[in-house]
Coordinates of C-alpha atoms in Angstrom, one line a residue:
Chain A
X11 CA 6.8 16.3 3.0
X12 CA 4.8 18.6 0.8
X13 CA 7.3 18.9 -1.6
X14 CA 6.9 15.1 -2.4
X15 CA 3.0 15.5 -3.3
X16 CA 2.9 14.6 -7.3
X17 CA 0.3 17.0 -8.6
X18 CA -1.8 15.7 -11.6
X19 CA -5.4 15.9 -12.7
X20 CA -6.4 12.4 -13.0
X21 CA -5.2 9.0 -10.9
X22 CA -6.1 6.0 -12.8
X23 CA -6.2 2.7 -10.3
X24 CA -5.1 -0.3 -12.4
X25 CA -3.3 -0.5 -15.4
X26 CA -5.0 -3.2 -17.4
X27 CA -6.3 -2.4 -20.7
X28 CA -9.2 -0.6 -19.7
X29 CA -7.1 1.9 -17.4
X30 CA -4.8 2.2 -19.9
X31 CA -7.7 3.5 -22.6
X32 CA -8.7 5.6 -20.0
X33 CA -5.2 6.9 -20.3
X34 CA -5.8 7.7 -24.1
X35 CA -9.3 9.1 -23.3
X36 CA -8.2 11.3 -20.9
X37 CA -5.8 12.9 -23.1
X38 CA -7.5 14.0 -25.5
X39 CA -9.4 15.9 -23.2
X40 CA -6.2 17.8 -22.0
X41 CA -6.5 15.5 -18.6
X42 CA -2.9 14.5 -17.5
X43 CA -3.1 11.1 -15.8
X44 CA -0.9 9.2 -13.1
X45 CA -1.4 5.2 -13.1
X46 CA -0.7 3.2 -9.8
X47 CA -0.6 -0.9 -10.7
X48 CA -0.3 -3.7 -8.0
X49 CA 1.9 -5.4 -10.5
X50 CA 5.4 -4.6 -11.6
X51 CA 4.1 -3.8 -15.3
X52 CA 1.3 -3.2 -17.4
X53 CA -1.8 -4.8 -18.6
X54 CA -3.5 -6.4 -15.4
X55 CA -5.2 -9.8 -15.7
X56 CA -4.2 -9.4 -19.7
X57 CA -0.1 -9.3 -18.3
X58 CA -1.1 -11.5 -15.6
X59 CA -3.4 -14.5 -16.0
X60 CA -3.5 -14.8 -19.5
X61 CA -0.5 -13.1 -21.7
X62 CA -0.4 -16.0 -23.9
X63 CA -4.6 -16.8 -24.4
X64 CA -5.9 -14.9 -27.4
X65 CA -8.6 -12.5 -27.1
X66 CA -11.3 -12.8 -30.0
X67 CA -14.0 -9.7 -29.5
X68 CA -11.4 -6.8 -29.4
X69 CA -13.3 -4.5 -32.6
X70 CA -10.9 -4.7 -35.5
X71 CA -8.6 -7.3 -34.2
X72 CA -9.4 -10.6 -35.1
X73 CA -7.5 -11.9 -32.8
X74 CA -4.9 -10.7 -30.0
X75 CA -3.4 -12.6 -27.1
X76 CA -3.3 -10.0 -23.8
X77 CA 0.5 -9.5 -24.2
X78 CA -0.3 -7.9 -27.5
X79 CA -3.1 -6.0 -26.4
X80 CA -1.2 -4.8 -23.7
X81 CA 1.8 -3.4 -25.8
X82 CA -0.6 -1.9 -27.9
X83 CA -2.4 0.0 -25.8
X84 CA 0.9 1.0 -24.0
X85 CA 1.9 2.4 -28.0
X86 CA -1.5 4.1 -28.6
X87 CA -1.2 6.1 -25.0
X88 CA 2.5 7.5 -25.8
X89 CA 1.7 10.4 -26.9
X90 CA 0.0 11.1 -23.3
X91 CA 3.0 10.6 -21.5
X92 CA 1.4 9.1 -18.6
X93 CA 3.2 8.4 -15.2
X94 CA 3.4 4.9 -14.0
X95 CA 3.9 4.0 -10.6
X96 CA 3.9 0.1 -10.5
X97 CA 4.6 -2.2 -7.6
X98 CA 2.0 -0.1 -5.3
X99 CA -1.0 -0.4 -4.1
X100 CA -3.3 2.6 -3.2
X101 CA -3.9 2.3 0.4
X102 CA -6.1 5.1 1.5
X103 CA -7.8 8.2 -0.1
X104 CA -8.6 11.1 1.3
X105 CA -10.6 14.3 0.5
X106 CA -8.9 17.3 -0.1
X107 CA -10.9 20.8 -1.2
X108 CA -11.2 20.5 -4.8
X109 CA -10.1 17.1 -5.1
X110 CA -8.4 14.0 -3.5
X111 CA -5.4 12.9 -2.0
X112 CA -4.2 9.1 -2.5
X113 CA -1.1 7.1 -0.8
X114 CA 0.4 4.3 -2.1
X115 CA 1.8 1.2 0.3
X116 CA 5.0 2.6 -0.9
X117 CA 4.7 5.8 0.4
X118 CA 4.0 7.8 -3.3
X119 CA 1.4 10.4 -2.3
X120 CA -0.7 11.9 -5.4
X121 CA -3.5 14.6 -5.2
X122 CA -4.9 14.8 -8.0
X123 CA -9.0 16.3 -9.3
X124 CA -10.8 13.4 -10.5
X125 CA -9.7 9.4 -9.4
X126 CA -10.7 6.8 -11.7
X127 CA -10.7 3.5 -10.6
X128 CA -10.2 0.6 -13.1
X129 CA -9.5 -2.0 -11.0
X130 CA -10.3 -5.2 -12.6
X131 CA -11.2 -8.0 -10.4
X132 CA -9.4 -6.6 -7.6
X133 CA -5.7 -6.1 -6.6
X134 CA -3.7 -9.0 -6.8
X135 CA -2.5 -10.7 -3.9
X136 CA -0.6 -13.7 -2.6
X137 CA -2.9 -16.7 -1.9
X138 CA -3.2 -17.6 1.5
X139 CA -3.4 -21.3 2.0
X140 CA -6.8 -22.1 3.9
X141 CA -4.6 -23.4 6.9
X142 CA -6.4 -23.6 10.0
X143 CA -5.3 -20.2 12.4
X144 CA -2.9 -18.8 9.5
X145 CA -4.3 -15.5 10.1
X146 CA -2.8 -14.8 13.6
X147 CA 0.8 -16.1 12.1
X148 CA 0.8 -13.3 9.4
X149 CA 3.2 -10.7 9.7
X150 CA 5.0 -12.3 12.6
X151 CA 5.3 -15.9 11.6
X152 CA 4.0 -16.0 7.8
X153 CA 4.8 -14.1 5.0
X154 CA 3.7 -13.7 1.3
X155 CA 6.9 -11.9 0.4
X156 CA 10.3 -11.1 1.7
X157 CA 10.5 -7.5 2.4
X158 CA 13.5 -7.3 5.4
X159 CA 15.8 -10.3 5.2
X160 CA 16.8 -9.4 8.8
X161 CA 13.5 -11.3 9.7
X162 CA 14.8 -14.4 8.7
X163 CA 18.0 -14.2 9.9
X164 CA 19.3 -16.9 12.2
X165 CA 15.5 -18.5 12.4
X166 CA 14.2 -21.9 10.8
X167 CA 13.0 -21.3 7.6
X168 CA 10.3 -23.1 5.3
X169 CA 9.6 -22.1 2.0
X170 CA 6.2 -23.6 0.0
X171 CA 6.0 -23.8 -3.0
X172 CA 7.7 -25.0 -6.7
X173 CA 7.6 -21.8 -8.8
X174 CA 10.0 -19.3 -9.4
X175 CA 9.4 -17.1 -6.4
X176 CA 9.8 -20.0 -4.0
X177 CA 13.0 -21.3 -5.6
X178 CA 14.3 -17.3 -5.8
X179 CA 14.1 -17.1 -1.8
X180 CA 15.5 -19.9 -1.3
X181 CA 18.3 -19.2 -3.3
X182 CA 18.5 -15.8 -1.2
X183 CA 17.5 -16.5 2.1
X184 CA 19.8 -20.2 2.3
X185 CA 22.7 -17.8 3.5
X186 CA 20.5 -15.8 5.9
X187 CA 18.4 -18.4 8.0
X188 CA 19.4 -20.8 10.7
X189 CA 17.8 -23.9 8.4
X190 CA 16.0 -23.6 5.4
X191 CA 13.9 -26.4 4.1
X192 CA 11.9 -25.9 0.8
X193 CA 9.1 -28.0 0.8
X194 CA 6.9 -28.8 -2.9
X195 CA 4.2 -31.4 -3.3
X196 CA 6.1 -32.9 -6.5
X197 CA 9.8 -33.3 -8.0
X198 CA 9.5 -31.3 -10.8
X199 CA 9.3 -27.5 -10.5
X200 CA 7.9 -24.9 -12.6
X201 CA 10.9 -22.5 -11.6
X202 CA 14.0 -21.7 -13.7
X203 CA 15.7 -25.3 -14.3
X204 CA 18.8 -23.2 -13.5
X205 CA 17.6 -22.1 -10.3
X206 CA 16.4 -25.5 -9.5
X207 CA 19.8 -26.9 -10.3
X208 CA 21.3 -24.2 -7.7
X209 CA 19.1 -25.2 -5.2
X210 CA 19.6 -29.3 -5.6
X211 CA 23.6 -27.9 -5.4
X212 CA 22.7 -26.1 -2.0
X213 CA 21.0 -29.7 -1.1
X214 CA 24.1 -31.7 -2.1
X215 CA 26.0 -29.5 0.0
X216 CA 24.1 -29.7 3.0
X217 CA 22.7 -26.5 3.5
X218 CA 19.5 -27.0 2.8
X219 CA 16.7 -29.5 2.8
X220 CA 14.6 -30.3 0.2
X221 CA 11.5 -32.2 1.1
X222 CA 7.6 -33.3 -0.7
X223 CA 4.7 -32.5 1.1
X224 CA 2.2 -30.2 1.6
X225 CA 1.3 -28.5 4.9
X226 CA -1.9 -29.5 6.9
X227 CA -1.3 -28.1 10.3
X228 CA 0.1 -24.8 11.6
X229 CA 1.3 -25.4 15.4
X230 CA 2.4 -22.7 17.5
X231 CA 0.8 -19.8 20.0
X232 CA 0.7 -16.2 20.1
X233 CA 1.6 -15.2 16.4
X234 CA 4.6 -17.7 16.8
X235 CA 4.7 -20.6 14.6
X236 CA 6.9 -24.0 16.4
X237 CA 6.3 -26.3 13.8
X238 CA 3.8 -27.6 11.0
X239 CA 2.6 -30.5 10.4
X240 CA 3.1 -31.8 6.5
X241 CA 1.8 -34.2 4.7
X242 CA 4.7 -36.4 2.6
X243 CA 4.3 -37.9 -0.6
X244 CA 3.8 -41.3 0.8
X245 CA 0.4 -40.2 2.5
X246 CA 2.5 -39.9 6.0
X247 CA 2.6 -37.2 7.9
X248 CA 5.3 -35.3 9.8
X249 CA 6.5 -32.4 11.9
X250 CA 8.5 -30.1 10.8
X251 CA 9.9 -27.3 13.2
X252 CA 9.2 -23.8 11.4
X253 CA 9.7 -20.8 13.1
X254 CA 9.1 -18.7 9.7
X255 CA 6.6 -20.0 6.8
X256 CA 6.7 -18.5 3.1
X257 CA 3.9 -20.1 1.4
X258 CA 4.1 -19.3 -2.4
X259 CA 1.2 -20.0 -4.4
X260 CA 0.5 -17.7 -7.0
X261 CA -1.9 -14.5 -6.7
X262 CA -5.5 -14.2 -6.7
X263 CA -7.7 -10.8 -6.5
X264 CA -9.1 -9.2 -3.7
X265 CA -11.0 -5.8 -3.5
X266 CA -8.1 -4.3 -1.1
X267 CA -8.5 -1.4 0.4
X268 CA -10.7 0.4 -2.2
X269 CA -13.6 -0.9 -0.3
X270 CA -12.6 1.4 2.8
X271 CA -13.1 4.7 0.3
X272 CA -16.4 5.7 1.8
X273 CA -17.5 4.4 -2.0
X274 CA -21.0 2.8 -2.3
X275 CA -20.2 -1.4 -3.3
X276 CA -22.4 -4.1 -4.2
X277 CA -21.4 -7.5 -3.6
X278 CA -17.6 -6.1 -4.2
X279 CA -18.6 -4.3 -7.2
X280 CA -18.6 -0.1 -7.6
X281 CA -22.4 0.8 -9.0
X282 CA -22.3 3.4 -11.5
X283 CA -24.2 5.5 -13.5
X284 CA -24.6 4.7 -17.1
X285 CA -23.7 8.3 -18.3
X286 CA -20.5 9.2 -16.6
X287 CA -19.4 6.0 -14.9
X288 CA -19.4 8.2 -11.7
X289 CA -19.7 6.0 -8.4
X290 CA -21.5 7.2 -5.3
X291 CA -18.7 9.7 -4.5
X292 CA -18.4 12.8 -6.9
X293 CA -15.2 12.9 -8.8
X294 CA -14.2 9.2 -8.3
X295 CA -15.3 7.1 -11.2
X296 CA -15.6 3.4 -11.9
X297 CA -14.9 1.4 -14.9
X298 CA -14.3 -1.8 -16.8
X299 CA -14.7 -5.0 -14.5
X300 CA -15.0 -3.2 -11.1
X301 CA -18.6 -1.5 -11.9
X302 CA -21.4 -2.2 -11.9
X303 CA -24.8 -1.2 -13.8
X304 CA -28.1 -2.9 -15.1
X305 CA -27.2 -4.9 -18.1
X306 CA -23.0 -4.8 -17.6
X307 CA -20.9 -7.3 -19.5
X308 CA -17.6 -8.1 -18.2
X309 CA -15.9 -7.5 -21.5
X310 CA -12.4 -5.2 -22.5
X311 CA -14.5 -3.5 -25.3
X312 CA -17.6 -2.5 -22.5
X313 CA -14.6 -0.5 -20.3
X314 CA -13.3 1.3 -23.3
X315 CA -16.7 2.9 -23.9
X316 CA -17.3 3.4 -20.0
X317 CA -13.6 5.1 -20.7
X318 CA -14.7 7.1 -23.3
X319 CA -17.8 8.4 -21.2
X320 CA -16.1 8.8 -17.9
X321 CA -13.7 11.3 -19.3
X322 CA -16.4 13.6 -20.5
X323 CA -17.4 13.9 -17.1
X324 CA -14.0 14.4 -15.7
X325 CA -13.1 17.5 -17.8
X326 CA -15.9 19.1 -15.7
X327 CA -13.9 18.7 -12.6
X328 CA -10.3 19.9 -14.1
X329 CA -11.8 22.1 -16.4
X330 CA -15.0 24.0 -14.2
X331 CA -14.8 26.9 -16.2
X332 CA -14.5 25.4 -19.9
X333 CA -17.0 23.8 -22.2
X334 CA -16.1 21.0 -23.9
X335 CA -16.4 20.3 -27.7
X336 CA -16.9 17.0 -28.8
X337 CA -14.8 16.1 -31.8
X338 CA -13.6 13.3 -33.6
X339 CA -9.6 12.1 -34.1
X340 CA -10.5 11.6 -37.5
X341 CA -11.1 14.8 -38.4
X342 CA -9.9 17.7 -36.3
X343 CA -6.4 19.1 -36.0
X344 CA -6.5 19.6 -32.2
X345 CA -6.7 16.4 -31.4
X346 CA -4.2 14.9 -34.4
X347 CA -1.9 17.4 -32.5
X348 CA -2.2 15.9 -29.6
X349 CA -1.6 12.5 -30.8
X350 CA 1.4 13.9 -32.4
X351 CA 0.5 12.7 -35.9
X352 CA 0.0 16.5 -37.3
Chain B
X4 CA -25.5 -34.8 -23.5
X5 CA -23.4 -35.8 -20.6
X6 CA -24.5 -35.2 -17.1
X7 CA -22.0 -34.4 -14.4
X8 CA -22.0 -34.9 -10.5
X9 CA -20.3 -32.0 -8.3
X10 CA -20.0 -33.1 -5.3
X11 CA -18.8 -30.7 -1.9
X12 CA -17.2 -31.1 0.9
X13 CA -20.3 -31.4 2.9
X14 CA -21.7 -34.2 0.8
X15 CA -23.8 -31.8 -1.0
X16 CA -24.8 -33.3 -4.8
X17 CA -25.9 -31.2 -7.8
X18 CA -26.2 -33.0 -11.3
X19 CA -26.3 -30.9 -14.1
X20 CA -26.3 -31.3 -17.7
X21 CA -23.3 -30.4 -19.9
X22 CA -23.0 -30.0 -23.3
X23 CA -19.8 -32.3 -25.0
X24 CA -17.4 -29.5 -26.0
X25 CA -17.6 -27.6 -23.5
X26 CA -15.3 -27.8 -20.2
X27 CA -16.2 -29.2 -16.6
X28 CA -15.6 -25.2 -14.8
X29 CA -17.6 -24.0 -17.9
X30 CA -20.7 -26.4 -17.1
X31 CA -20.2 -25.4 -13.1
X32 CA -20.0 -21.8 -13.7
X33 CA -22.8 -22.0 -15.9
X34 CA -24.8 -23.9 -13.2
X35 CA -23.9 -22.0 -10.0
X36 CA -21.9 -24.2 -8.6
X37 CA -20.4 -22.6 -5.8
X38 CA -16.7 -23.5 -5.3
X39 CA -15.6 -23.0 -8.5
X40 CA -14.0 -19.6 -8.3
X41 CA -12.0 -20.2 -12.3
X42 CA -11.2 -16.5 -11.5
X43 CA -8.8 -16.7 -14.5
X44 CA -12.2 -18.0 -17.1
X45 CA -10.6 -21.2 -17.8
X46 CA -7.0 -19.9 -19.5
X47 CA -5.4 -22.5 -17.1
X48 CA -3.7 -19.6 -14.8
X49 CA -5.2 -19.3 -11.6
X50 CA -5.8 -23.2 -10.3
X51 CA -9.3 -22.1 -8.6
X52 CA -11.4 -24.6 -10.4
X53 CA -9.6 -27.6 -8.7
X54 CA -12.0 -30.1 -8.3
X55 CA -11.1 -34.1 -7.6
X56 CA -12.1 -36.8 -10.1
X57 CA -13.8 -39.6 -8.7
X58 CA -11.7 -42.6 -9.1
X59 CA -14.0 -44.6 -11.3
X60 CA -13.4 -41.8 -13.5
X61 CA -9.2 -41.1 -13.6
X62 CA -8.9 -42.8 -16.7
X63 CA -11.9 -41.6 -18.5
X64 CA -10.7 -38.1 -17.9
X65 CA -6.8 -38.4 -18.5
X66 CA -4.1 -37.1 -16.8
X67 CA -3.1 -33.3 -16.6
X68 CA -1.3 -32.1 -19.1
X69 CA 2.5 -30.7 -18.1
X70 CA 0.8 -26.9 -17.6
X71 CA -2.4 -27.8 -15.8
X72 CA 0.7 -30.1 -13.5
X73 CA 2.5 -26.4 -13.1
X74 CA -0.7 -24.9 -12.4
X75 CA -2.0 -27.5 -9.8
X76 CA 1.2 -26.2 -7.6
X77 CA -0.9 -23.3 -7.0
X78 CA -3.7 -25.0 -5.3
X79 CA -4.0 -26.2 -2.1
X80 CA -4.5 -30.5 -0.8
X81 CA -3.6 -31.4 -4.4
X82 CA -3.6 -35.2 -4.8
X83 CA -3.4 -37.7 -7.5
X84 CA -6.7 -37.3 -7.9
X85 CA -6.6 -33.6 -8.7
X86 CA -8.0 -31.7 -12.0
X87 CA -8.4 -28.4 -13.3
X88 CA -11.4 -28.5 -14.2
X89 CA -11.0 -26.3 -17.0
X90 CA -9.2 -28.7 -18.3
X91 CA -11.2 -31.4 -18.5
X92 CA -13.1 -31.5 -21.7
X93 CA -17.0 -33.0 -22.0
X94 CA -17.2 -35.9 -24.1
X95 CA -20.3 -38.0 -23.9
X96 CA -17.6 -41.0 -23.1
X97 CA -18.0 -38.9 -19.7
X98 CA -21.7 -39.2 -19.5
X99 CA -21.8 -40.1 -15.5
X100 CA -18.9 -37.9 -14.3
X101 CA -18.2 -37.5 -10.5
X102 CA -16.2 -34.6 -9.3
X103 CA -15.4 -33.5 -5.5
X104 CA -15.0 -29.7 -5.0
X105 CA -12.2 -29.4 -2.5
X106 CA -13.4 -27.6 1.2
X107 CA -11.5 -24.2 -0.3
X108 CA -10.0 -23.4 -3.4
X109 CA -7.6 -20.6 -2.0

């Protein structure tokens, strides 16, 4: 196992724009930096709520829709050669002499000298409809994502939802399950139109069902779900065997596991000092969205100083022995070499 | 001026002012309502600012426009009553408003 440890000095959690700065922060400090994202690419609530909104009080840029921020940053931190590893979440962290040791969901294990969370408003996470009793379905009867088709195999399927992931396992699992009914409040979908038009073919064809409704009653016992009750379009309701359930409606954020790190919260937020963006724990830091301090503002430009700050504090903890010099990347040939532009 | 009714699931009512211009989340945000998560700030991405228009007031307030209609798949007990209320813009036509918050938004 050892062998798979990734080494590095600095763990950055979340890679929206104000873990990405920290990226850029970091390295010109000489602080090499792993990022672990939720999300399957960069730029957090920026990639993921709002690619297309502009963004009006980034300093310089008049205006920039989070895409655009996004790719910039990702441009300005090249030189840093930074490691992502998206599609994880960090579950646990533990303390290690000298440092930390975090695992992902996936399995990635990093140890690293300094962690530095910038996670946002949270990781993101499927929504889980506020069905009565959903909670002792999960994992057995519910699911938020398809990670073994075996589960599904040869068992009555119903899939929620209108967007593209609902349409995409239904395409998939159609083959797998014993029935397969895709149930959406309305006729039109948000998907693909071409996966929409597979799925109407798969109708046509009988092997699948297509039906309007929404769900309003989970029935079943012991983490086993028999049927729901739904809700049609007319206003009627009606039972519909389910042994399985994927409900898809979007993501939303939740604190995760972050808040089992033996780290000080208030009301889901990370206090931090005002200096170094340090939390209650020594070598884990805090910044953008997830802190908080007397007088924070929830704005990009507030984490990029907190950035800034927090990785003047970090070069203690990789660097005990050094003393750092403050210096500017207008002016000194260190740090131009380091952005590869001398 | 136009003032504008939240009501909750438990019957609850809170009136507050809002000024024309700005949206319906933006004047429940700014006024603590609770139930109104608008986790995304009103960018029309996250449907948790679903409220449902009173039906005195459907036409007043329009129908959803063909995002806000993708978006509202992403809430939950959506009926043809349903809003985003970021998407509603105040206008003092809408003086008198009455919005239910649904029980949850997600």
């Amino acid at each position: 196992m050892a062998e798979d440890v990734i080494k590095t000095d600095a763990v950055i959690v979340g890679a929206g724009p104000v873990g990405l700065f920290a990226v850029f922060e970091l390295g010109l400090v000489d602080i090499k930096a792993h990022v672990v994202d939720i999300l399957d690419r960069p730029g957090g609530q920026c990639a993921e709520l709002y690619p297309e909104k502009p963004i009006y009080d980034i300093p310089g840029l008049t205006v920039v829709t989070g895409q655009e921020l996004t790719d910039r940053l990702m441009d300005q931190i090249k030189p840093f050669g930074a490691e992502f590893h998206f599609s994880q979440r960090v579950e646990s962290l533990e303390r290690l002499d000298g440092g930390f040791r975090l695992t992902t969901d996936t399995g990635t294990v990093l140890e690293c000298k300094v962690v530095v969370i910038a996670a946002g408003g949270g990781s993101f996470t499927p929504k889980r409809p506020p069905l009565p009793g959903i909670e002792q379905y999960e994992g057995t009867s519910v699911f938020y994502s398809v990670r073994k088709m075996e589960n599904f195999k040869g068992r009555d399927v119903l899939i929620v939802g209108g967007g593209d992931s609902a349409l995409d396992w239904t395409l998939n699992l159609a083959p797998v399950a014993k029935s397969l009914t895709l149930l959406h409040r309305r006729g039109e979908f948000r998907a693909a139109p071409a996966s929409v038009q597979k799925m109407f073919d798969l109708v046509e064809k009988g092997d699948i069902s297509f039906k309007l409704g929404q769900v309003t009653e989970l029935h079943g016992e012991g983490g086993k779900l028999r049927s729901v009750t739904v809700k049609g379009a007319d206003g009627a309701t009606f039972e519909q065997p389910t042994e399985v359930m994927l409900p898809f409606f979007g993501l939303t954020m939740k604190l995760g596991p972050v808040a089992d790190w033996g780290i000080n919260l208030h009301e889901n937020l990370i206090p931090v000092d005002t200096a170094k963006f340090e939390t209650s724990e020594k070598g884990i830091f805090a910044i953008g969205d997830i802190n908080t301090y007397p007088g924070k503002l929830k704005l990009i430009l507030s984490g990029f100083h907190e950035a800034a700050l927090m990785a003047q504090q970090a070069y203690h903890y990789v660097y005990p022995d050094k003393k750092l010099v403050f210096q500017y990347t207008t002016s000194s040939t260190s740090l131009q070499k380091k952005l590869g532009v001398k | 001026m136009a003032r504008i009714t939240f009501i909750q699931n438990d019957g609850t009512e809170r009136v507050v002012e809002a000024e024309p211009g700005m949206t319906v989340m933006e004047a429940a945000v700014k006024n603590n309502i609770p139930g109104i998560a608008a986790e995304c700030g009103g960018a029309c991405a996250c449907a948790t600012c679903h409220v449902y228009v009173d039906d005195a007031w459907r036409e007043a307030t329009g129908s959803p426009a063909q995002m806000e209609e993708d978006m509202l798949d992403f809430a939950f007990d959506v009926r043809s009553s349903s809003r985003l209320s970021c998407q509603i813009k105040v206008t003092d036509a809408l003086d008198g408003l009455v919005v239910r918050i649904p029980e949850k938004q997600f």
